[in-house]
């Protein structure tokens, strides 16, 4: 397995409202699971590998818990992966894929591409001027 890039250190948090956060993703799996448990307000966290190097995380009942709002961003990303359509409810997170007993993070470019797939408009940051 190739080593993750040094800039692969982020997780993308997708909320049902269409808002999102890009957060630091820890290198240790236990710390990542604790972070997600706090974000999802639960102790039951599940993951689904959608592409090599891309995993979707939800709380365990996110596919059945219809009392929570539908997360269209997570649904759009799941649909783009080519798997059978699946609805997700509540907050979801996207990280990199499994590697040596942990999960890698995403690059900022990867977060940007996933936001486009999710249907969330994000402006392109201008390059700094060097003059």
mmCIF file of C-alpha atoms in Angstrom:
data_model
loop_
_atom_site.group_PDB
_atom_site.id
_atom_site.type_symbol
_atom_site.label_atom_id
_atom_site.label_comp_id
_atom_site.label_asym_id
_atom_site.label_seq_id
_atom_site.Cartn_x
_atom_site.Cartn_y
_atom_site.Cartn_z
ATOM 1 C CA UNK A 1 0.000 0.000 0.000
ATOM 2 C CA UNK A 2 1.335 3.467 -0.808
ATOM 3 C CA UNK A 3 1.999 5.888 2.023
ATOM 4 C CA UNK A 4 -0.619 8.630 2.484
ATOM 5 C CA UNK A 5 0.454 12.064 1.334
ATOM 6 C CA UNK A 6 1.657 14.392 4.069
ATOM 7 C CA UNK A 7 -1.196 16.806 3.254
ATOM 8 C CA UNK A 8 -3.854 14.055 3.603
ATOM 9 C CA UNK A 9 -4.943 15.130 7.050
ATOM 10 C CA UNK A 10 -8.528 16.341 6.862
ATOM 11 C CA UNK A 11 -12.049 15.018 7.316
ATOM 12 C CA UNK A 12 -15.094 16.535 5.652
ATOM 13 C CA UNK A 13 -18.148 16.848 7.922
ATOM 14 C CA UNK A 14 -21.457 17.056 6.008
ATOM 15 C CA UNK A 15 -24.600 18.221 7.775
ATOM 16 C CA UNK A 16 -28.195 17.721 6.577
ATOM 17 C CA UNK A 17 -28.607 21.515 6.317
ATOM 18 C CA UNK A 18 -26.044 21.554 3.485
ATOM 19 C CA UNK A 19 -23.392 23.130 5.697
ATOM 20 C CA UNK A 20 -19.986 21.505 6.113
ATOM 21 C CA UNK A 21 -16.718 21.718 8.002
ATOM 22 C CA UNK A 22 -13.232 20.623 7.072
ATOM 23 C CA UNK A 23 -11.532 19.436 10.243
ATOM 24 C CA UNK A 24 -8.177 17.964 11.175
ATOM 25 C CA UNK A 25 -8.220 14.147 11.029
ATOM 26 C CA UNK A 26 -5.984 12.413 13.594
ATOM 27 C CA UNK A 27 -3.467 9.785 12.564
ATOM 28 C CA UNK A 28 -4.649 7.355 15.271
ATOM 29 C CA UNK A 29 -7.933 5.508 14.652
ATOM 30 C CA UNK A 30 -9.093 5.656 18.297
ATOM 31 C CA UNK A 31 -8.764 9.441 18.285
ATOM 32 C CA UNK A 32 -10.657 9.611 14.978
ATOM 33 C CA UNK A 33 -13.478 7.442 16.317
ATOM 34 C CA UNK A 34 -13.738 9.609 19.428
ATOM 35 C CA UNK A 35 -13.866 12.731 17.270
ATOM 36 C CA UNK A 36 -16.676 11.252 15.145
ATOM 37 C CA UNK A 37 -18.595 10.020 18.201
ATOM 38 C CA UNK A 38 -18.590 13.611 19.526
ATOM 39 C CA UNK A 39 -19.554 15.021 16.111
ATOM 40 C CA UNK A 40 -22.426 12.527 15.697
ATOM 41 C CA UNK A 41 -23.379 12.648 19.409
ATOM 42 C CA UNK A 42 -23.309 8.842 19.640
ATOM 43 C CA UNK A 43 -20.994 5.989 20.543
ATOM 44 C CA UNK A 44 -21.978 3.849 17.549
ATOM 45 C CA UNK A 45 -19.984 4.850 14.460
ATOM 46 C CA UNK A 46 -20.012 2.952 11.146
ATOM 47 C CA UNK A 47 -17.944 3.323 7.976
ATOM 48 C CA UNK A 48 -18.445 2.459 4.324
ATOM 49 C CA UNK A 49 -15.558 2.403 1.835
ATOM 50 C CA UNK A 50 -16.890 4.048 -1.315
ATOM 51 C CA UNK A 51 -13.747 4.324 -3.437
ATOM 52 C CA UNK A 52 -10.147 3.389 -2.765
ATOM 53 C CA UNK A 53 -8.978 6.115 -0.427
ATOM 54 C CA UNK A 54 -12.468 7.502 0.389
ATOM 55 C CA UNK A 55 -14.672 6.370 3.295
ATOM 56 C CA UNK A 56 -18.060 7.646 4.472
ATOM 57 C CA UNK A 57 -18.738 7.617 8.228
ATOM 58 C CA UNK A 58 -22.123 7.886 9.939
ATOM 59 C CA UNK A 59 -23.645 6.925 13.228
ATOM 60 C CA UNK A 60 -24.759 3.286 13.205
ATOM 61 C CA UNK A 61 -28.472 3.937 12.595
ATOM 62 C CA UNK A 62 -28.018 6.728 10.016
ATOM 63 C CA UNK A 63 -29.616 4.675 7.244
ATOM 64 C CA UNK A 64 -32.737 3.855 9.245
ATOM 65 C CA UNK A 65 -33.156 6.792 11.636
ATOM 66 C CA UNK A 66 -35.750 8.729 9.685
ATOM 67 C CA UNK A 67 -36.429 11.021 12.651
ATOM 68 C CA UNK A 68 -33.194 12.838 11.750
ATOM 69 C CA UNK A 69 -33.128 15.032 8.623
ATOM 70 C CA UNK A 70 -32.056 13.499 5.309
ATOM 71 C CA UNK A 71 -28.441 14.289 4.431
ATOM 72 C CA UNK A 72 -28.650 14.949 0.670
ATOM 73 C CA UNK A 73 -24.919 15.668 0.428
ATOM 74 C CA UNK A 74 -24.058 12.195 1.759
ATOM 75 C CA UNK A 75 -26.696 10.647 -0.512
ATOM 76 C CA UNK A 76 -25.196 12.424 -3.559
ATOM 77 C CA UNK A 77 -21.678 11.235 -2.753
ATOM 78 C CA UNK A 78 -22.868 7.679 -2.126
ATOM 79 C CA UNK A 79 -24.791 7.701 -5.437
ATOM 80 C CA UNK A 80 -21.724 8.931 -7.328
ATOM 81 C CA UNK A 81 -19.729 5.954 -6.019
ATOM 82 C CA UNK A 82 -21.839 3.623 -8.170
ATOM 83 C CA UNK A 83 -23.268 1.585 -5.307
ATOM 84 C CA UNK A 84 -26.977 0.865 -4.854
ATOM 85 C CA UNK A 85 -28.776 4.106 -3.809
ATOM 86 C CA UNK A 86 -28.852 4.633 -0.058
ATOM 87 C CA UNK A 87 -30.340 7.351 2.111
ATOM 88 C CA UNK A 88 -28.390 8.751 5.065
ATOM 89 C CA UNK A 89 -29.920 10.704 7.934
ATOM 90 C CA UNK A 90 -28.084 13.101 10.210
ATOM 91 C CA UNK A 91 -24.465 14.204 10.030
ATOM 92 C CA UNK A 92 -21.926 12.263 7.957
ATOM 93 C CA UNK A 93 -18.149 12.473 7.600
ATOM 94 C CA UNK A 94 -15.796 11.638 4.745
ATOM 95 C CA UNK A 95 -12.170 10.627 5.295
ATOM 96 C CA UNK A 96 -9.522 8.818 3.350
ATOM 97 C CA UNK A 97 -9.375 5.062 3.205
ATOM 98 C CA UNK A 98 -8.111 2.327 5.490
ATOM 99 C CA UNK A 99 -4.373 1.933 5.842
ATOM 100 C CA UNK A 100 -2.415 -0.100 8.388
ATOM 101 C CA UNK A 101 -5.037 -0.240 11.150
ATOM 102 C CA UNK A 102 -6.118 3.372 10.756
ATOM 103 C CA UNK A 103 -7.803 5.650 8.205
ATOM 104 C CA UNK A 104 -6.011 8.366 6.303
ATOM 105 C CA UNK A 105 -7.344 11.875 5.941
ATOM 106 C CA UNK A 106 -8.252 13.780 2.789
ATOM 107 C CA UNK A 107 -6.329 16.512 1.043
ATOM 108 C CA UNK A 108 -7.953 19.940 0.730
ATOM 109 C CA UNK A 109 -8.264 19.306 -3.019
ATOM 110 C CA UNK A 110 -10.030 16.033 -2.236
ATOM 111 C CA UNK A 111 -12.448 17.851 0.095
ATOM 112 C CA UNK A 112 -13.167 20.376 -2.655
ATOM 113 C CA UNK A 113 -13.893 17.641 -5.223
ATOM 114 C CA UNK A 114 -16.191 15.807 -2.805
ATOM 115 C CA UNK A 115 -18.078 19.031 -2.068
ATOM 116 C CA UNK A 116 -18.687 19.432 -5.809
ATOM 117 C CA UNK A 117 -19.980 15.846 -6.008
ATOM 118 C CA UNK A 118 -22.184 16.529 -2.971
ATOM 119 C CA UNK A 119 -23.755 19.478 -4.793
ATOM 120 C CA UNK A 120 -22.349 22.107 -2.434
ATOM 121 C CA UNK A 121 -21.089 25.256 -4.162
ATOM 122 C CA UNK A 122 -17.711 26.335 -2.853
ATOM 123 C CA UNK A 123 -15.858 29.268 -4.372
ATOM 124 C CA UNK A 124 -12.374 28.630 -5.688
ATOM 125 C CA UNK A 125 -9.763 30.311 -3.537
ATOM 126 C CA UNK A 126 -7.637 32.713 -5.580
ATOM 127 C CA UNK A 127 -3.918 32.080 -5.834
ATOM 128 C CA UNK A 128 -1.800 34.567 -3.852
ATOM 129 C CA UNK A 129 -0.168 37.278 -5.899
ATOM 130 C CA UNK A 130 3.584 37.444 -5.834
ATOM 131 C CA UNK A 131 4.595 40.889 -6.916
#
